[in-house]
Short mmCIF file of C-alpha atoms in Angstrom, two decimals:
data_model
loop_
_atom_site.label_atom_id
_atom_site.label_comp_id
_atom_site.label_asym_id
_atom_site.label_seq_id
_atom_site.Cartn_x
_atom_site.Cartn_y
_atom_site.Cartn_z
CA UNK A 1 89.88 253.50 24.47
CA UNK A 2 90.72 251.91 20.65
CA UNK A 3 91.84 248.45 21.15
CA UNK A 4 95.01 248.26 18.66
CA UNK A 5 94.76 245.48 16.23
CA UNK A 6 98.53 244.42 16.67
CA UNK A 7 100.51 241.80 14.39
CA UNK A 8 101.43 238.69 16.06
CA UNK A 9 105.07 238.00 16.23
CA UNK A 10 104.43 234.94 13.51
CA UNK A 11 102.90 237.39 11.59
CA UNK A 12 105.72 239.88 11.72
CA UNK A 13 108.54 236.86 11.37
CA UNK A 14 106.89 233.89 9.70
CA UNK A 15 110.53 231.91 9.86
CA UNK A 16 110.31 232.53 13.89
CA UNK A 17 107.96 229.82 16.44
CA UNK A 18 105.91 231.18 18.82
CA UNK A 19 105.96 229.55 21.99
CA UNK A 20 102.80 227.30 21.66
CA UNK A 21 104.33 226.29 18.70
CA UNK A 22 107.95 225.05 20.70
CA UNK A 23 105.58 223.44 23.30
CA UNK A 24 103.99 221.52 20.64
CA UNK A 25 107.14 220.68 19.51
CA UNK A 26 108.87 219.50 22.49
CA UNK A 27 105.86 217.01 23.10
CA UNK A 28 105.60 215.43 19.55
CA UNK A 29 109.49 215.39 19.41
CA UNK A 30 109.65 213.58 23.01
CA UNK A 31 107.31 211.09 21.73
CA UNK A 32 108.98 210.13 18.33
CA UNK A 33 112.16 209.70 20.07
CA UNK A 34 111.03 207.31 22.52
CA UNK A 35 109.33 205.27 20.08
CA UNK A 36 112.65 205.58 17.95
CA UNK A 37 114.23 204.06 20.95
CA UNK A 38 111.43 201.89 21.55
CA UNK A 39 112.67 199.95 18.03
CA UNK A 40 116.27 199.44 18.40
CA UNK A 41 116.58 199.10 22.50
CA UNK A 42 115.47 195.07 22.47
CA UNK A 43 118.03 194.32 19.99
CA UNK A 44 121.48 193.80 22.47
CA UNK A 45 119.31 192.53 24.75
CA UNK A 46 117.53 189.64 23.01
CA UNK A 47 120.07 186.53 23.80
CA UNK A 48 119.23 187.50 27.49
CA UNK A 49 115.59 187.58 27.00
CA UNK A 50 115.85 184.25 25.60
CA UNK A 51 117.69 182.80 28.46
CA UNK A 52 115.41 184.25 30.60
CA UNK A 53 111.57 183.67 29.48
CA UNK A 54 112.56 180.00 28.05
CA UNK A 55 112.51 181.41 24.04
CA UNK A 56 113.89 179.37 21.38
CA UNK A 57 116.65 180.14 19.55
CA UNK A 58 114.41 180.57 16.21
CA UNK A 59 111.91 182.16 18.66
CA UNK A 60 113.91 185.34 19.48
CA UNK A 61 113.89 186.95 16.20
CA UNK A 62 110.05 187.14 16.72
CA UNK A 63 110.22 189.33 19.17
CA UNK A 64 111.34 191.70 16.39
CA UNK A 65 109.62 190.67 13.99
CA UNK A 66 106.01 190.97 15.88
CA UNK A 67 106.70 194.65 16.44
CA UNK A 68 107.97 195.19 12.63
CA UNK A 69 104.78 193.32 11.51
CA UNK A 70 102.16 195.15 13.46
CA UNK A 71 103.95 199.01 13.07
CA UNK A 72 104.31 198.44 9.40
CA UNK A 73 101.37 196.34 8.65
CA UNK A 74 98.93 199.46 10.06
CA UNK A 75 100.67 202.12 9.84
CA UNK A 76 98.90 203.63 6.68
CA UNK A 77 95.53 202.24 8.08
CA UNK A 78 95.93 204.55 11.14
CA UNK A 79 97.28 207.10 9.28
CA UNK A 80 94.17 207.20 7.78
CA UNK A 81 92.11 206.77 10.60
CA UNK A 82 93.75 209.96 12.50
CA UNK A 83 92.54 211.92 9.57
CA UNK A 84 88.88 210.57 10.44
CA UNK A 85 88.63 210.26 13.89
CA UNK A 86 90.61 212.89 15.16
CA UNK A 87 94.80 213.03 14.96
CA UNK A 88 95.30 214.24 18.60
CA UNK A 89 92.60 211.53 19.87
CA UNK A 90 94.47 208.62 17.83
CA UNK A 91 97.84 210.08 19.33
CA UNK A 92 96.70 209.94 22.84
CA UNK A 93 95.28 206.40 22.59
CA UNK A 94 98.50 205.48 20.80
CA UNK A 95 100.21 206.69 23.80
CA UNK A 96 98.37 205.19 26.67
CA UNK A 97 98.85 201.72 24.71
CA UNK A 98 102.48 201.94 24.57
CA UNK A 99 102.57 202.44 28.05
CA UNK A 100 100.37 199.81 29.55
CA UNK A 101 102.11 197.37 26.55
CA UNK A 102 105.41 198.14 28.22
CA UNK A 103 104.56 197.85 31.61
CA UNK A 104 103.32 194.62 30.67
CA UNK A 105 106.66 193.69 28.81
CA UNK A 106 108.44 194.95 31.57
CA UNK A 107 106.79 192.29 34.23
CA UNK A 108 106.07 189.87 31.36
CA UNK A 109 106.70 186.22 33.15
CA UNK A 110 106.65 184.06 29.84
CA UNK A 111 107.29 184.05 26.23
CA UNK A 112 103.09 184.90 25.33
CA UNK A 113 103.19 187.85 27.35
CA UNK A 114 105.85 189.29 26.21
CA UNK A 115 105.07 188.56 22.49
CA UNK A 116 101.35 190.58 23.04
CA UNK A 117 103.39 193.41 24.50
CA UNK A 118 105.53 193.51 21.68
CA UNK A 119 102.80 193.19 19.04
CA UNK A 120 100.97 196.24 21.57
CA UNK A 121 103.93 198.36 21.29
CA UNK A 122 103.72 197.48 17.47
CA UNK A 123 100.57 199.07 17.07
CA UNK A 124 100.73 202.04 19.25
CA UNK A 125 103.73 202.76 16.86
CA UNK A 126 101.61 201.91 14.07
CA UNK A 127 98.80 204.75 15.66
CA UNK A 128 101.59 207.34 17.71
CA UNK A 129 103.80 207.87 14.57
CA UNK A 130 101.45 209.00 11.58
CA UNK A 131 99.22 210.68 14.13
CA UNK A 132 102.06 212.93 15.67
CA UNK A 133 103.78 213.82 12.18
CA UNK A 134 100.64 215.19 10.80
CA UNK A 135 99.80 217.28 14.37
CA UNK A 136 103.19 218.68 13.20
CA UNK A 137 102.87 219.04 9.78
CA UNK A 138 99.36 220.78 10.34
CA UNK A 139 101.03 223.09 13.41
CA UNK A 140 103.63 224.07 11.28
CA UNK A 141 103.12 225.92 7.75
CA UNK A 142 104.78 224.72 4.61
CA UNK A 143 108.05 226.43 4.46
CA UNK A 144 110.79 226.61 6.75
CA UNK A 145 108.70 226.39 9.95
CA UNK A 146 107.69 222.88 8.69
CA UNK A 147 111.11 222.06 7.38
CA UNK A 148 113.05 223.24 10.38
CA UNK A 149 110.05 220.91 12.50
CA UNK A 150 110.72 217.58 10.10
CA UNK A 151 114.50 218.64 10.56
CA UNK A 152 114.62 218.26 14.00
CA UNK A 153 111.85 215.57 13.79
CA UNK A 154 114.36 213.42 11.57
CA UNK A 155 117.52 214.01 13.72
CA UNK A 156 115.40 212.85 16.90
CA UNK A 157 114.27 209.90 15.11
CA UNK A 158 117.54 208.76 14.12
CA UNK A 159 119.64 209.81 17.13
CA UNK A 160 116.60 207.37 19.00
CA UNK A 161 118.11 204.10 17.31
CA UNK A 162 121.36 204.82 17.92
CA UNK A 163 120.45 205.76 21.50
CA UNK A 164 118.46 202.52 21.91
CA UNK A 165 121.17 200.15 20.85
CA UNK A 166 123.53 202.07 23.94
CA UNK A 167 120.70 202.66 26.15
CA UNK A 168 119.67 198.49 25.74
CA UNK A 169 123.23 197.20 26.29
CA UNK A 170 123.82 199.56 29.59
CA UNK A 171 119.99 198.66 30.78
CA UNK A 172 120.62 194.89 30.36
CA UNK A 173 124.17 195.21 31.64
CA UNK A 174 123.64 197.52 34.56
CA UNK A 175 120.06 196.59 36.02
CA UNK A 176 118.02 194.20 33.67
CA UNK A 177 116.06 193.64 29.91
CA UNK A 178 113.07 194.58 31.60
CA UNK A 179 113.86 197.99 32.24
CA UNK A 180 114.24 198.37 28.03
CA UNK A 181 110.39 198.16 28.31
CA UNK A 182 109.52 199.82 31.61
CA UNK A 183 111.46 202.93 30.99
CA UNK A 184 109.31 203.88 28.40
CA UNK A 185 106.08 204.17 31.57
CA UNK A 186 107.30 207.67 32.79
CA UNK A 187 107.84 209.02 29.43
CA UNK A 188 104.97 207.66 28.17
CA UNK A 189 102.59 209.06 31.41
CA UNK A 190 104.51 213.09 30.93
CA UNK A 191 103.28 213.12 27.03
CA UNK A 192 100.05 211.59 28.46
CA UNK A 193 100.02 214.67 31.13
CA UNK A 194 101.33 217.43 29.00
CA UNK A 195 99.69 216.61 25.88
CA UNK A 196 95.86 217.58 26.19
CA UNK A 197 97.10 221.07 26.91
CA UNK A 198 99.26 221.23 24.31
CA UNK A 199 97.92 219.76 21.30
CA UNK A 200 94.70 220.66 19.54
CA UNK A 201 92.68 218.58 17.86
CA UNK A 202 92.08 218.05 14.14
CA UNK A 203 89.67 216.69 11.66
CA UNK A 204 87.38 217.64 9.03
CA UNK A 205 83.99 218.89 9.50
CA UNK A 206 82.60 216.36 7.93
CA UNK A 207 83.69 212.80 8.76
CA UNK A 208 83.84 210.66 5.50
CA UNK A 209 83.48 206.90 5.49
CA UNK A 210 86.07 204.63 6.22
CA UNK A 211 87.35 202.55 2.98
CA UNK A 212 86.88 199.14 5.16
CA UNK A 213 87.87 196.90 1.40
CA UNK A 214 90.99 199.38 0.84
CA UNK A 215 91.70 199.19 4.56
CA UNK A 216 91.36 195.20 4.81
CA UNK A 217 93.71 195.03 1.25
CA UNK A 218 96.30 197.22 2.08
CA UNK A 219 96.84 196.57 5.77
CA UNK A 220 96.88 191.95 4.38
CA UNK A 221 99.48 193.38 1.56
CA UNK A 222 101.55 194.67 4.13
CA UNK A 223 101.55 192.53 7.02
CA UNK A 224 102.60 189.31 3.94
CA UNK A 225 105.33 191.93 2.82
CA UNK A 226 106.81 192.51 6.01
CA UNK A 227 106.46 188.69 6.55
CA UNK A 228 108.00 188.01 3.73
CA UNK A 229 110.63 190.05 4.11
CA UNK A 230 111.94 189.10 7.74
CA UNK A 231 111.82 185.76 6.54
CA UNK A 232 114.05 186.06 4.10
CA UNK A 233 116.26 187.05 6.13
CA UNK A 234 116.11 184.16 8.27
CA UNK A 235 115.77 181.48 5.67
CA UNK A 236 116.83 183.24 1.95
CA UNK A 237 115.51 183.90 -0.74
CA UNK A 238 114.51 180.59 -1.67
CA UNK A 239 112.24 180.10 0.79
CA UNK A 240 108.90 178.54 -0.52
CA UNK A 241 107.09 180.11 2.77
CA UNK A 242 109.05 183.75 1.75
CA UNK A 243 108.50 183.52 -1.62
CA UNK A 244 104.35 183.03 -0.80
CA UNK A 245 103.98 185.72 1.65
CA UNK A 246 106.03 188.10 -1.16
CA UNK A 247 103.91 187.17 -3.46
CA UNK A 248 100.42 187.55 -1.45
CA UNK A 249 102.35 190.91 -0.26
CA UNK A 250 102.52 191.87 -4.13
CA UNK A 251 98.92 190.77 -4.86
CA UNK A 252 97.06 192.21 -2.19
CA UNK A 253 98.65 196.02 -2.62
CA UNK A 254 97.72 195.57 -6.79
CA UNK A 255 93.83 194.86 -5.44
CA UNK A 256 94.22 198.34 -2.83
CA UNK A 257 94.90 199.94 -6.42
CA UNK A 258 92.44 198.84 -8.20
CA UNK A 259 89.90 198.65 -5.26
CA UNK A 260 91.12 202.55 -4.65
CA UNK A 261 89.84 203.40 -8.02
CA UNK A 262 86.66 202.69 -7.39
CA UNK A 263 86.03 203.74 -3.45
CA UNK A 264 83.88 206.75 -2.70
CA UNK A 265 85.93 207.53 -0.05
CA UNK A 266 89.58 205.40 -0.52
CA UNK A 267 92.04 205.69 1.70
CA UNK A 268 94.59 206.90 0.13
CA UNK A 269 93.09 208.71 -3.02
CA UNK A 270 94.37 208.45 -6.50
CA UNK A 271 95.03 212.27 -7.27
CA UNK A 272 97.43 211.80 -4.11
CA UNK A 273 99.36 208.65 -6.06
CA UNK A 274 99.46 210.59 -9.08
CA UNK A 275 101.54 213.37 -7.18
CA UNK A 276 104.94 213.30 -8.68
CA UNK A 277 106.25 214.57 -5.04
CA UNK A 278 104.65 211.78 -3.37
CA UNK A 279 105.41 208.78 -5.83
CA UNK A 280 109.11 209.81 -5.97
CA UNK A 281 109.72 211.45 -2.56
CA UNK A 282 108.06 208.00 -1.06
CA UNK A 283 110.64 206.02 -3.36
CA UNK A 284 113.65 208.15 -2.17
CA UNK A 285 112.71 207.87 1.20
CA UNK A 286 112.20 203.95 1.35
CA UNK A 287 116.18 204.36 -0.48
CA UNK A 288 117.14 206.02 2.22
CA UNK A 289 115.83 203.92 5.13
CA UNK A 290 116.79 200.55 3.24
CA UNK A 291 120.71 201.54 3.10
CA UNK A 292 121.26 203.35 5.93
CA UNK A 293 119.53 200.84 8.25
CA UNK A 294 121.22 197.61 6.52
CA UNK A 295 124.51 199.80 6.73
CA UNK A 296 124.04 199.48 10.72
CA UNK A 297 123.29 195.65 10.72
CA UNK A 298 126.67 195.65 8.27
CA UNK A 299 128.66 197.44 10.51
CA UNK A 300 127.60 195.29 13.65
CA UNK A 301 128.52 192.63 11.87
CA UNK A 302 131.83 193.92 11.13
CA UNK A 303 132.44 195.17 14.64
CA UNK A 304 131.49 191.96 16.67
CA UNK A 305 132.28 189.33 14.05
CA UNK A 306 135.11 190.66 12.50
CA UNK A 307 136.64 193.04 14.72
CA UNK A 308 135.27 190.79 18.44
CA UNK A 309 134.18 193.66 19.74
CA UNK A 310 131.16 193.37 22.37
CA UNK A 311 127.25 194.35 21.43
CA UNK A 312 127.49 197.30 23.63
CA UNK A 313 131.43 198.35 22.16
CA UNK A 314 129.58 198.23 18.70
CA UNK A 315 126.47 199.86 20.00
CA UNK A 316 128.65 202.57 21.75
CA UNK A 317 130.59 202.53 18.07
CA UNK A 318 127.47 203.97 16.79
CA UNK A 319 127.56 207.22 19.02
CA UNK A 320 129.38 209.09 16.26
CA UNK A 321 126.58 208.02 13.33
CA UNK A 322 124.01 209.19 15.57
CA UNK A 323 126.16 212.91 15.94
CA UNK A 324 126.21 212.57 12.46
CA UNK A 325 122.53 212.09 11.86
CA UNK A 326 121.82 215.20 14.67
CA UNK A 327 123.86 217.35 12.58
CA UNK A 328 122.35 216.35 9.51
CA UNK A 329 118.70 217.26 10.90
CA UNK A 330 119.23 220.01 12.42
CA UNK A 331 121.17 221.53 9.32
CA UNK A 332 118.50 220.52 6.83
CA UNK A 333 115.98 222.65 7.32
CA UNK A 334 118.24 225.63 6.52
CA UNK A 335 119.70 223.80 3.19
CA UNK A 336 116.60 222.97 2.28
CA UNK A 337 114.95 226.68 2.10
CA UNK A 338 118.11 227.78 0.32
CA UNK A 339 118.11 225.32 -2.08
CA UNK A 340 114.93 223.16 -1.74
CA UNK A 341 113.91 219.68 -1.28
CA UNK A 342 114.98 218.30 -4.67
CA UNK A 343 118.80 219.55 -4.02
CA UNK A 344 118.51 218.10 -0.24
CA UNK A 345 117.72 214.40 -1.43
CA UNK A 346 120.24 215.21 -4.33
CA UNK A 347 122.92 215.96 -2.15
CA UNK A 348 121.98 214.04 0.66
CA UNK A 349 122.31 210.58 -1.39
CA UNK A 350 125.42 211.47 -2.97
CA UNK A 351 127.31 212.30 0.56
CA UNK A 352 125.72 209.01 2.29
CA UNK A 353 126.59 207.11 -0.87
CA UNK A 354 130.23 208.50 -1.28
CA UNK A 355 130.78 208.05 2.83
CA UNK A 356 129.11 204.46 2.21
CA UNK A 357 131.60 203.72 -0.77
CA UNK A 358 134.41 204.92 1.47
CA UNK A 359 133.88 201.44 3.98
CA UNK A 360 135.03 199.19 1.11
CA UNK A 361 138.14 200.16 2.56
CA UNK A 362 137.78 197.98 5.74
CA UNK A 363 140.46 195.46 6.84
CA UNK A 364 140.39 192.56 9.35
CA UNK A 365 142.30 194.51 12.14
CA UNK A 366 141.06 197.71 14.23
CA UNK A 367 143.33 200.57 12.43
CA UNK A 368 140.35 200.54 10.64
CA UNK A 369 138.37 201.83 12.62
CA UNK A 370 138.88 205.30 12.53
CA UNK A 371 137.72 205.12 8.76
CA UNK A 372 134.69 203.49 10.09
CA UNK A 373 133.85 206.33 12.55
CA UNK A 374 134.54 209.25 9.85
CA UNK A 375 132.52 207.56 7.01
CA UNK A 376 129.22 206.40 9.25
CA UNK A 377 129.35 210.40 10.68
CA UNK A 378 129.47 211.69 6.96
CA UNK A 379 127.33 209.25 6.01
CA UNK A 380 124.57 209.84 8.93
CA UNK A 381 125.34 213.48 7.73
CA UNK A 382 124.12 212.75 4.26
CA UNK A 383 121.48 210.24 5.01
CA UNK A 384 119.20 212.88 7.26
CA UNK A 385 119.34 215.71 4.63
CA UNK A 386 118.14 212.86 2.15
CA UNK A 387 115.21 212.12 5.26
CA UNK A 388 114.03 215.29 5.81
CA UNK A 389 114.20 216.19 2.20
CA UNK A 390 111.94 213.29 1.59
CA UNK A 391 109.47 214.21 4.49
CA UNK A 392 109.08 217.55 3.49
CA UNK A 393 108.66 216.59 -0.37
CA UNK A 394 105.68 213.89 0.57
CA UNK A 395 104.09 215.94 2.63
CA UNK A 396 104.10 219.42 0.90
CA UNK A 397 101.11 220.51 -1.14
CA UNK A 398 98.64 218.44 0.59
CA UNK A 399 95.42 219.72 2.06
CA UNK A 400 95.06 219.82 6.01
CA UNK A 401 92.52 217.00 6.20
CA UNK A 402 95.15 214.80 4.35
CA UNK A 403 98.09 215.18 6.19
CA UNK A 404 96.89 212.55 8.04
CA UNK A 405 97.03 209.55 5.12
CA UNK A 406 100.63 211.57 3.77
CA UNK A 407 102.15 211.34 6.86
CA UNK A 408 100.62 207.76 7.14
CA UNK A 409 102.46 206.88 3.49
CA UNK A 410 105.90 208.46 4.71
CA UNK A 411 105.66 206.54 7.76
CA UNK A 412 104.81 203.59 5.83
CA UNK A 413 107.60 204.00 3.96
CA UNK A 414 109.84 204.41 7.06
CA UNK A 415 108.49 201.08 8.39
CA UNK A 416 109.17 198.71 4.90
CA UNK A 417 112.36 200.28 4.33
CA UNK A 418 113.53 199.65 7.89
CA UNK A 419 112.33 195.93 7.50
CA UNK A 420 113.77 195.92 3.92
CA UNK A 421 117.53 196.41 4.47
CA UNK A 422 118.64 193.78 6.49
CA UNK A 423 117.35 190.74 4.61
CA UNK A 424 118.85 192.42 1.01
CA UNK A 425 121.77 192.90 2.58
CA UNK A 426 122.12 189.71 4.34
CA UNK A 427 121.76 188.13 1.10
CA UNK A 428 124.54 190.09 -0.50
CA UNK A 429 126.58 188.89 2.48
CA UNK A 430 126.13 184.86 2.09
CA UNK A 431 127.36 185.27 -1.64
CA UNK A 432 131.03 185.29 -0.64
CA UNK A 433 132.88 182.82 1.40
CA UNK A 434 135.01 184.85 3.54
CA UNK A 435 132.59 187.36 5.89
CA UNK A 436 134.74 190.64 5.32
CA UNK A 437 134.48 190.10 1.61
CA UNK A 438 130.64 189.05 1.79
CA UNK A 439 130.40 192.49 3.96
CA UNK A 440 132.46 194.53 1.25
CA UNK A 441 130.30 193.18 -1.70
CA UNK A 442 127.10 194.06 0.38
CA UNK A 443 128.81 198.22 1.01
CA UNK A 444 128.96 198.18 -2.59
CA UNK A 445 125.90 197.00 -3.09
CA UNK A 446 124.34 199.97 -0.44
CA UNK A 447 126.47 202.39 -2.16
CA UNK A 448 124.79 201.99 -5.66
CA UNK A 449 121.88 201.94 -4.57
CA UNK A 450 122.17 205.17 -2.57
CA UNK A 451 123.96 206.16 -5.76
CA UNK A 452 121.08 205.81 -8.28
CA UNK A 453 118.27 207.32 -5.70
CA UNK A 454 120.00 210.22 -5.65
CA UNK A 455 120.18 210.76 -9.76
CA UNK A 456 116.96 209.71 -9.63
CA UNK A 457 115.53 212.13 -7.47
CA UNK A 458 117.49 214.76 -9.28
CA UNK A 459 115.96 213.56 -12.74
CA UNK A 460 112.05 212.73 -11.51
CA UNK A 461 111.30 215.68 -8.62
CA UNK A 462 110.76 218.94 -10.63
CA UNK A 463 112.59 221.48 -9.20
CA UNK A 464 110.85 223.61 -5.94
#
């Protein structure tokens, strides 16, 4: 008997997943959403978390700020590192860390012990989130596979914010804070369960050196950025302590330049910085995350202080940006092979930064609020084309054993401009007396900014 050499069904449909390829998806998908939720879930429930472990008033917005610090500070570090090591190993350790750092939230009895969880959960972002886009980027060719992966990917991600402001209020309201740590055990213990089976591992044959001077430069530069940031937003922009961490932030990452140069094996290597699709689809992604994240804090600050609603009215308020943002993902990858990456950021920015425009239109009473609803959906519409369009054009064209330190950058990105927005914005805000004007001046502000990433992307990504 002749044993027929048969096509594979990728090989006969190339746009169509098999079903190792679904299973791989469900499991990296699961995981980015939790850890999506994982970022935004605390936030409702931080004044009761206070009252509860003995924080101090100035205290609480470390609980924040410990995560922000440690899953921005490493993320490019460990992005690396997943490349060297082994991505599915480095997502799996990720894993088990954010589940023993939220059980140990979860029963946390005093304000140390909760801070090492946090800083835990921080890392295991950090490790989880590079690690799992580059399994996906590397099970998924380049072309609409990938894009219709990152589209999905994106939508996840973003519907897991939204989802963790509602999911944190009802938690907090309904049974207690701790459960906005402990839910993530289960979760965390099926990836754990599933995974091995799933996922195969993947690293070069040869394991290069880590760049231990480029690792220690950029990782400092980071951590003072983030620092910096965050406390801007607590103190201004006068700060002497901000203004010293932004400037150590802004001195370190010039030395990981110059020390990259020069490093047999640098972390993130100069023919990669040099890539016009990485430089500018970084920058338009760190646009992207910067407005549409400060456009939330805006908005809650509109709802509650303006408007009196409660955290979990204005978290529930939110349900139509995350439908928005589902939408948006779910519909990119489809623009994007019709039209391409370029066009998606292109168009992207211009609907987020028309919807964003749109909120300047805001009064002080709550007939306003279905102009609020319709312009954060278009707007979370907009904003996720712009997302995946970014992912896909800082990721595409890189070898295999790279995807590791791209998805590392993109994720780094992610992190900054996530940290970035609120303090900006905050400090449009305190410019005008009156806090519906200081919140108008700040939507402008977002709107331009979107505005000008968009033409920018349009002028500086060739087209593909």
């Amino acid at each position: 008997m002749v044993a027929l050499d048969l096509p594979t069904p990728s090989a006969t449909r190339p746009d169509r997943m098999t079903g190792r390829m679904r299973l791989v998806l469900v499991v990296l998908l699961l995981a980015q959403f939790m850890l999506a939720v994982d970022f935004s879930i605390l936030n409702v429930a931080l004044p009761v978390i206070g009252q509860g472990l003995g924080f101090t008033l100035g205290g609480l917005q470390w609980i924040a700020t410990a995560f922000a610090l440690a899953a921005a500070g490493f993320t490019l570090l460990f992005g690396r590192v997943a490349d060297l090591v082994g991505r599915r190993r480095l997502f799996l350790g990720g894993m088990a860390l954010l589940g023993v750092s939220s059980l140990a939230g979860g029963l946390a009895t005093g304000p140390g012990t909760l801070m090492a969880a946090r800083v835990a959960q921080g890392l295991a972002t950090a490790a989880v989130t590079p690690a799992g886009l580059s399994l996906l980027t590397a099970a998924f060719p380049e072309g609409p596979l990938r894009a219709r992966a990152l589209g999905l990917n994106g939508a996840l991600m973003s519907a897991g914010f939204t989802t963790g402001a509602i999911l944190g209020g009802v938690l907090t309201d309904l049974l207690s804070w701790r459960w906005a740590f402990l839910v993530n055990v289960p979760v965390a213990l099926a990836v754990l369960l599933v995974a091995p089976a799933v996922l195969k591992e993947s690293r070069p044959a040869v394991r290069p050196r880590l760049d231990v001077p480029g690792a220690v430069t950029v990782t400092g530069g980071l951590l003072a950025l983030v620092y910096g940031l965050t406390a801007t937003g607590e103190h201004g922009w006068t700060d002497p302590t901000a203004l010293t961490a932004l400037a150590a932030g802004a001195a370190l990452l010039t030395a990981f330049v110059l020390v990259e140069r020069r490093a047999a094996s640098p972390l993130v290597p100069i023919h990669v910085l040099r890539r016009r699709t990485v430089v500018w689809g970084n920058l338009a992604g760190l646009v992207a995350f910067v407005t549409e994240t400060s456009l939330v804090f805006l908005m809650t600050l509109y709802l509650q202080d303006v408007l009196g609603f409660s955290p979990l009215a204005a978290g529930l308020s939110f349900g139509v940006l995350g439908a928005g943002t589902v939408l948006g993902g779910v519909a990119a990858s489809r623009f994007i092979g019709r039209f391409g990456a370029r066009a998606a950021l292109v168009s992207g920015g211009l609907l987020q930064a028309a919807a964003t425009l749109a909120l300047y239109g805001l009064g002080d009473d709550r007939g306003s609020l279905a102009l609020l609803l319709a312009a954060t959906f278009a707007g979370g519409v907009g904003n996720m084309l712009a997302i995946v369009g970014f992912m896909v054009t800082a990721t595409s064209g890189i070898p295999d054993g790279e995807q590791g330190m791209a998805t590392g950058l993109a994720t780094m990105t992610q992190q900054i401009g996530i940290t970035m927005g609120t303090p900006v914005m905050s400090a449009v805000v305190v410019t005008a007396p009156v806090l519906l004007d200081g919140i108008g001046r700040a939507v402008l502000v977002n709107a331009a900014i979107v505005a000008a990433g968009a033409v920018l992307s349009g002028l500086l990504l060739r087209r593909t």
